[in-house]
Tab-separated table of C-alpha atoms in Angstrom:
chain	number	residue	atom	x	y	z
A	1	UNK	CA	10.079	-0.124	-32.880
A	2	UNK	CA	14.060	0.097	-32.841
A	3	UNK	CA	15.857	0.132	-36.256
A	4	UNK	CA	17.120	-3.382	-35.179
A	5	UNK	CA	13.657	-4.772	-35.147
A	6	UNK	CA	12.258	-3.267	-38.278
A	7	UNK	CA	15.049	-4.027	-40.481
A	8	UNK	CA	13.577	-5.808	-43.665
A	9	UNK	CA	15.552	-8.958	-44.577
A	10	UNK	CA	15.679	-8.045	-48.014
A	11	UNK	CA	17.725	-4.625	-47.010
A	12	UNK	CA	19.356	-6.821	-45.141
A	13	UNK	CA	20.057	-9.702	-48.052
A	14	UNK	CA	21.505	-6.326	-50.327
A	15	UNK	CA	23.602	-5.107	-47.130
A	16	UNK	CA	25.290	-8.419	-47.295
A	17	UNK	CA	25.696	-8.831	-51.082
A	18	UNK	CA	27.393	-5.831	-51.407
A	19	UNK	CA	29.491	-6.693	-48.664
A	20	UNK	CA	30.838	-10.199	-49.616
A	21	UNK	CA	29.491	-10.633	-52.922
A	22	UNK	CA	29.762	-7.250	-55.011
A	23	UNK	CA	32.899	-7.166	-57.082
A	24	UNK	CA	34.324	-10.382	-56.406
A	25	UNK	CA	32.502	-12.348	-59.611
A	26	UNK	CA	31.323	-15.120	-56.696
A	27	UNK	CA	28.171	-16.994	-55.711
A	28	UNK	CA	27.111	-17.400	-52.420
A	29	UNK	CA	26.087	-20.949	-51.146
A	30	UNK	CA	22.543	-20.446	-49.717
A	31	UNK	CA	23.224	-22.367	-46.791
A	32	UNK	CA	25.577	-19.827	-45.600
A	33	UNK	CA	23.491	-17.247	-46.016
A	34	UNK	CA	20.764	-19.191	-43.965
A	35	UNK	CA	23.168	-19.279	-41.082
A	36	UNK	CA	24.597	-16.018	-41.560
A	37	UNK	CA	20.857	-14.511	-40.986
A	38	UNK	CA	19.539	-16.937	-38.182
A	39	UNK	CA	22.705	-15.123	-36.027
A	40	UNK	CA	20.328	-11.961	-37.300
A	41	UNK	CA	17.637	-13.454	-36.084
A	42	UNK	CA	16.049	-14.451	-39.123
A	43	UNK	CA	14.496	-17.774	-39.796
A	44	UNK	CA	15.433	-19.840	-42.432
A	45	UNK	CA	12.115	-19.963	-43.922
A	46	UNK	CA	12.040	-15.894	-44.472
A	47	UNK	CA	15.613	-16.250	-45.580
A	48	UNK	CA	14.621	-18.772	-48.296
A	49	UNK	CA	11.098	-16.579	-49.218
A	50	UNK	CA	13.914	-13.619	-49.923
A	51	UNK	CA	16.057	-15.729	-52.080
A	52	UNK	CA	13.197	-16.688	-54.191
A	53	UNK	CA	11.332	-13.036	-54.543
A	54	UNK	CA	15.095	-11.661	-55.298
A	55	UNK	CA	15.224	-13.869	-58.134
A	56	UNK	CA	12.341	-13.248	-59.149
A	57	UNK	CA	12.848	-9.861	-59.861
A	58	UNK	CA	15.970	-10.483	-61.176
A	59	UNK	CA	17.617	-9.278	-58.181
A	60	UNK	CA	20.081	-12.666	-57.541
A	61	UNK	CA	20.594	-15.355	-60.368
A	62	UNK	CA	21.009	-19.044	-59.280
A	63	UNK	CA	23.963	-21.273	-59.840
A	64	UNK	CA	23.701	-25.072	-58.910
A	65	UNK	CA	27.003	-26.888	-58.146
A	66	UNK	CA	26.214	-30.084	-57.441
A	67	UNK	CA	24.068	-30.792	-54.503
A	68	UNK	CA	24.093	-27.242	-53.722
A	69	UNK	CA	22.501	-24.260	-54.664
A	70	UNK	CA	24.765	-20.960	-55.167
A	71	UNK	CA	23.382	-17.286	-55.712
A	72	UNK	CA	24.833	-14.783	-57.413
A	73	UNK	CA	24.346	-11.073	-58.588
A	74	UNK	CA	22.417	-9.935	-61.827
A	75	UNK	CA	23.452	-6.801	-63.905
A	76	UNK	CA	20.173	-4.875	-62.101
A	77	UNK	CA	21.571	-5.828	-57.912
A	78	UNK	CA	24.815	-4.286	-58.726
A	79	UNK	CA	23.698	-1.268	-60.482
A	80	UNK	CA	21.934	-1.359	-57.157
A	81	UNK	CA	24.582	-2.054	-55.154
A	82	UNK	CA	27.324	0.297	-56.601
A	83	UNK	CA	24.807	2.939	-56.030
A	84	UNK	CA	24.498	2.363	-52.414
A	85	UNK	CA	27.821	2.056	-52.135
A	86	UNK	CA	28.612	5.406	-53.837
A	87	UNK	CA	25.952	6.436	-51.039
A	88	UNK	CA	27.606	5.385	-48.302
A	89	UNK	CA	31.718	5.748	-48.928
A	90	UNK	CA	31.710	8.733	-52.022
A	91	UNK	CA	28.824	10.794	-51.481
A	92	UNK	CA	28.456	10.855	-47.680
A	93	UNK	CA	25.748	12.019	-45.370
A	94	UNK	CA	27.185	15.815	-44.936
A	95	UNK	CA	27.509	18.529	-48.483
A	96	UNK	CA	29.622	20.989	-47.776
A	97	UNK	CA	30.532	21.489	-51.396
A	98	UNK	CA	26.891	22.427	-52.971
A	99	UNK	CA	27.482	25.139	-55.676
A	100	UNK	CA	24.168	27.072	-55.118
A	101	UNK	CA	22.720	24.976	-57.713
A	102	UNK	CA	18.708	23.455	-57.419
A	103	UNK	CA	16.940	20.994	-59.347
A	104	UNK	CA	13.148	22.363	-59.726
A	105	UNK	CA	10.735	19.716	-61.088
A	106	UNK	CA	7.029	21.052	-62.316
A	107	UNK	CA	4.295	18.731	-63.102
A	108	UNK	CA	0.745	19.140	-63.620
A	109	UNK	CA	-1.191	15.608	-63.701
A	110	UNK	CA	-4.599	15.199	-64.713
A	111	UNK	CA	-7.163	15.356	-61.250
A	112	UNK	CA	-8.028	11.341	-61.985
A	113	UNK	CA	-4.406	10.591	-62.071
A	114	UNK	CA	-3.886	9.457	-58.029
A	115	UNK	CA	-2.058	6.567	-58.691
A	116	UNK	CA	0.751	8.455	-60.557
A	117	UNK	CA	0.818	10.972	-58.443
A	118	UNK	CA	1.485	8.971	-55.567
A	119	UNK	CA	4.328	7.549	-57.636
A	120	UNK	CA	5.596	10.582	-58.885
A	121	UNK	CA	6.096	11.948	-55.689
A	122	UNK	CA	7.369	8.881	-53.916
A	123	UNK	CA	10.047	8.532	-56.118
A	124	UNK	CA	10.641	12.238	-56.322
A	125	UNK	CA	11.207	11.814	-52.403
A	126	UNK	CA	13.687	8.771	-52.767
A	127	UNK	CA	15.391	10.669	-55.097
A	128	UNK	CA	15.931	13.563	-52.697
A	129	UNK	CA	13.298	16.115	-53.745
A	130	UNK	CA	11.146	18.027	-51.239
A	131	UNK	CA	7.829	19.780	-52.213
A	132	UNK	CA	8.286	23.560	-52.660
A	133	UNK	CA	5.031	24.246	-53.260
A	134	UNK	CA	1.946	21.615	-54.465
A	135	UNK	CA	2.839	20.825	-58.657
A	136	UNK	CA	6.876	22.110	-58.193
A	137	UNK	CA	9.214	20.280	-56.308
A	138	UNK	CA	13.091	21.141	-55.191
A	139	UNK	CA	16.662	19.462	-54.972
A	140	UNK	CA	20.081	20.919	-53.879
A	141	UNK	CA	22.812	20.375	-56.965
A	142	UNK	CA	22.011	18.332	-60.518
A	143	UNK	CA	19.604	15.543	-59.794
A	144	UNK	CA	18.855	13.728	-63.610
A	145	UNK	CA	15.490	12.539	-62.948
A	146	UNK	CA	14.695	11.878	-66.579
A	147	UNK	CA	14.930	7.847	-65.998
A	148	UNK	CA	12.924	7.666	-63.152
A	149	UNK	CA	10.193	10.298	-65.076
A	150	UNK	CA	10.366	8.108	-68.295
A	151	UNK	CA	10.033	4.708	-66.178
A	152	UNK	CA	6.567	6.083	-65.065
A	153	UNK	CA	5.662	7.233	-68.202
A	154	UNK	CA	5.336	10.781	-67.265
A	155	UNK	CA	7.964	12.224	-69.409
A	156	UNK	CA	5.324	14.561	-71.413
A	157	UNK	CA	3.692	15.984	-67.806
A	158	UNK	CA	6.954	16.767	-66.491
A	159	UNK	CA	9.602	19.726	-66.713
A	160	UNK	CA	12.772	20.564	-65.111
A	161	UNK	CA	15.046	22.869	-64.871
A	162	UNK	CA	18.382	23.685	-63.033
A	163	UNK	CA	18.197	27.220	-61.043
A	164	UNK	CA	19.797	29.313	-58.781
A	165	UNK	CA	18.095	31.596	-55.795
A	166	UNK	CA	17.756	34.678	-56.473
A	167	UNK	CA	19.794	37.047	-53.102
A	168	UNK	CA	16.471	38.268	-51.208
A	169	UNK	CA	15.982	34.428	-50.558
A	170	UNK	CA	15.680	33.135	-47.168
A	171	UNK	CA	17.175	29.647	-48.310
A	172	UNK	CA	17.816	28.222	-44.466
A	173	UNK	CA	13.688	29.121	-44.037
A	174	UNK	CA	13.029	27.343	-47.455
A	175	UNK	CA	15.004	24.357	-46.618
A	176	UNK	CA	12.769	24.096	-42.919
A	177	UNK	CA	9.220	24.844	-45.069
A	178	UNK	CA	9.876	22.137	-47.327
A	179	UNK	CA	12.166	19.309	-45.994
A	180	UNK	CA	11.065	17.052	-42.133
A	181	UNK	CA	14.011	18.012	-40.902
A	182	UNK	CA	13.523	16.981	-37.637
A	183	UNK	CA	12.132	13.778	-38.606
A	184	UNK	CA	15.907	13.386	-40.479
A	185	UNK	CA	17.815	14.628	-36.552
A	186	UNK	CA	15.760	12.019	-35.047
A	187	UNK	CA	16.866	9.186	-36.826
A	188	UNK	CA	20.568	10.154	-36.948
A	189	UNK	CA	20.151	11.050	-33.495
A	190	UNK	CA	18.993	7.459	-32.707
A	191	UNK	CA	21.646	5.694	-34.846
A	192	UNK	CA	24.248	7.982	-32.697
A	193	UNK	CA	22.874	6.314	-29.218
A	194	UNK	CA	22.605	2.924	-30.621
A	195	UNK	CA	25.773	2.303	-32.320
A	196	UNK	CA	28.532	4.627	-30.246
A	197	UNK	CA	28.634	2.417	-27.416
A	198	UNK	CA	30.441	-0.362	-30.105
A	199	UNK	CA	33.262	2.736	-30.618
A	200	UNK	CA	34.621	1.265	-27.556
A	201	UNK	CA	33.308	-2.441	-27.135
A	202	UNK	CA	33.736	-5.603	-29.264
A	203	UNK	CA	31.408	-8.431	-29.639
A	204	UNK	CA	31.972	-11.814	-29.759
A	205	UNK	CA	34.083	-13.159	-32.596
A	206	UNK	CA	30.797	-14.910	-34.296
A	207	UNK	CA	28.940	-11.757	-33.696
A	208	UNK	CA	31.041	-9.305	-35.652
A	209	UNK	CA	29.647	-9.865	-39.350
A	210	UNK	CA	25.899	-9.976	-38.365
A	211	UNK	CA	26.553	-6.634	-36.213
A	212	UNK	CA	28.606	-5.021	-39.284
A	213	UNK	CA	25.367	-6.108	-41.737
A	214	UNK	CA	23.008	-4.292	-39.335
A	215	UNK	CA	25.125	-1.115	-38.507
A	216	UNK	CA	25.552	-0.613	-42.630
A	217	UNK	CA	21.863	-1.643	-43.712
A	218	UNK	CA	20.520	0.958	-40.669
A	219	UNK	CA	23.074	3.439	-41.878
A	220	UNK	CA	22.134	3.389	-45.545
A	221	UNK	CA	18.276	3.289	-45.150
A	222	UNK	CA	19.244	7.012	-43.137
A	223	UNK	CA	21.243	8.510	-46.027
A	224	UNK	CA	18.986	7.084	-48.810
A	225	UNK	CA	16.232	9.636	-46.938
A	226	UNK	CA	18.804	12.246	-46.590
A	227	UNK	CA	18.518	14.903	-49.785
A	228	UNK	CA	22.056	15.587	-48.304
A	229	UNK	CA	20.785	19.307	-48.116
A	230	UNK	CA	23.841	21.995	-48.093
A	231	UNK	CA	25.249	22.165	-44.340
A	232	UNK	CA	26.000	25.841	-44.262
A	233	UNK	CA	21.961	26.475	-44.474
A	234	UNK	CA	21.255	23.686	-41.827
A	235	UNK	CA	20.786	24.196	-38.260
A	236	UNK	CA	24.264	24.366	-36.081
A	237	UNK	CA	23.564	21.595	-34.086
A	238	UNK	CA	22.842	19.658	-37.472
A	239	UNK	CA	23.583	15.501	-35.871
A	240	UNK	CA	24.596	13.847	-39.586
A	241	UNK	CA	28.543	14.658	-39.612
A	242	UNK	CA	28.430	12.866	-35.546
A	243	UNK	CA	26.295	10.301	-36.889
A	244	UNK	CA	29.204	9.359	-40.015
A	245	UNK	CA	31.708	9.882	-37.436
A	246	UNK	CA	30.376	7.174	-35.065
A	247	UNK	CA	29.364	4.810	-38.501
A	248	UNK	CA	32.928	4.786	-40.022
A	249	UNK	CA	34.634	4.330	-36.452
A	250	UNK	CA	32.008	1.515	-35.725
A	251	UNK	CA	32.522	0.058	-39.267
A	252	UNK	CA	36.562	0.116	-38.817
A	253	UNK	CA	36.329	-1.398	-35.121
A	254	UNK	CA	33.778	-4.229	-36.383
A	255	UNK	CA	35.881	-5.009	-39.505
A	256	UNK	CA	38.659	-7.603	-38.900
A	257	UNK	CA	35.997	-9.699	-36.942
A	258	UNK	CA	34.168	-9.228	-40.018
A	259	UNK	CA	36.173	-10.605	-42.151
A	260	UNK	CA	37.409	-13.556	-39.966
A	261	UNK	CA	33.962	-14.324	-39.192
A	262	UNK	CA	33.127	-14.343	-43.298
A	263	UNK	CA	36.023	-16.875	-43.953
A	264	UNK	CA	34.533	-19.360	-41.407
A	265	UNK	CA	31.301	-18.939	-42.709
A	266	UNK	CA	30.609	-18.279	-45.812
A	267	UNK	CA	31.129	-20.968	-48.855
A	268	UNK	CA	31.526	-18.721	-51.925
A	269	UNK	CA	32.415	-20.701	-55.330
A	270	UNK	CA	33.302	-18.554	-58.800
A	271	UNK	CA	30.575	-17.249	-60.811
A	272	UNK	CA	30.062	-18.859	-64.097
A	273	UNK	CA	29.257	-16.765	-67.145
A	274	UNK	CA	25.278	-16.837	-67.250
A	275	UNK	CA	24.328	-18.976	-70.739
């Protein structure tokens, strides 16, 4: 399955949020965003089942005017949407200023505990964590984990601690032991191949939003699964700083007819304060 094919339309619905809607104190007419995602390839029916489960969990908040049913964003999609942002244009996909510093995170979980577990580490993965060995678990630089340990209610089976290696350690043979590092070359690998033929061709006009949505969503869902482990202990050949390269060239190239296509589009009105 290509990353075009197995894009979720909710990753999809955020991608283009934070690109038209975040920061602009706007609502989005949900017929444009119908259209916009039928040039994705997505039918209006799935686009409408999105809008309602995002509102639902208090993802988008609705705003009639009129005839005509706006969405805008709640205080819990920008927190999300600054963050991916941060992701993307602050944080980037290559560290080359880690100060030798590690998160270690130990639990111990009662044996009839699965569920949490599964949890536990799940999150501990999204949040960039790989397992060092079965009950302690490892993260380059300060990663606060104590909202995301006191969300599952684990706070009292949980205990972390900054460190630093100690000389004798083989931290390059760590980082391979505990982290799918191939798994993480593949897929910027593949993003390379898809998107660097666009360095040098443009699509048509109508095209250019839709292709910008896909090339962002795709590039965030890679650096959300990136710990963003320190370069200098990575292999040479190490794809992620080729990968950026060919996103922000992409991004710049598909940009104006971004923007043009957006103004024909899209029928944004201003957000009202929420009662």
């Amino acid at each position: 399955m290509t990353g075009e094919e197995s894009l979720r339309p909710q990753s999809l619905m955020l991608t283009f949020l934070g690109d038209q809607v975040l920061g602009r104190d706007v609502c989005v007419y949900s017929g444009s965003v119908i259209d916009v995602f039928a040039r994705a390839g997505i039918g209006e029916q799935a686009t409408r089942s999105t809008l309602t489960r995002m509102v639902n969990r208090d993802l988008l908040r609705r705003q009639r005017e009129g005839r005509r049913m706006y969405f805008g964003l709640t205080e819990r999609s920008e927190a999300v949407l600054r963050d991916g942002e941060r992701r993307i244009w602050q944080a980037g996909a290559v560290n080359r200023h880690w100060d030798g510093t590690w998160t270690l995170l130990g639990f111990s979980l009662p044996e009839s505990w699965q569920r949490q577990r599964h949890d536990l580490r799940s999150q501990l993965t999204w949040s960039g964590f790989g397992p060092l060995f079965n009950g302690l678990w490892i993260a380059p630089g300060e990663v606060d984990v104590s909202a995301l340990v006191a969300e599952l209610g684990l706070s009292a089976h949980v205990k972390v601690f900054r460190a630093h290696a100690d000389a004798g350690t083989d931290i390059g043979q760590m980082i391979e032991e505990t982290w799918e590092l191939s798994d993480l070359a593949g897929r910027y690998g593949a993003f390379v191949r898809r998107w660097q033929p666009w360095e040098d061709e443009l699509p048509h006009p109508d095209d250019g939003l839709v292709l910008r949505l896909r090339l962002q969503t795709e590039w965030l869902r890679i650096v959300r699964r990136d710990p963003r482990l320190p370069v200098k202990h990575l292999p040479d050949d190490w794809p992620a700083e080729q990968a950026e390269k060919t996103f922000r060239a992409v991004h710049d190239r598909l940009s104006p007819l971004a923007r043009d296509a957006s103004e024909r589009l899209l029928d944004l009105v201003p957000a009202r304060p929420q009662a």
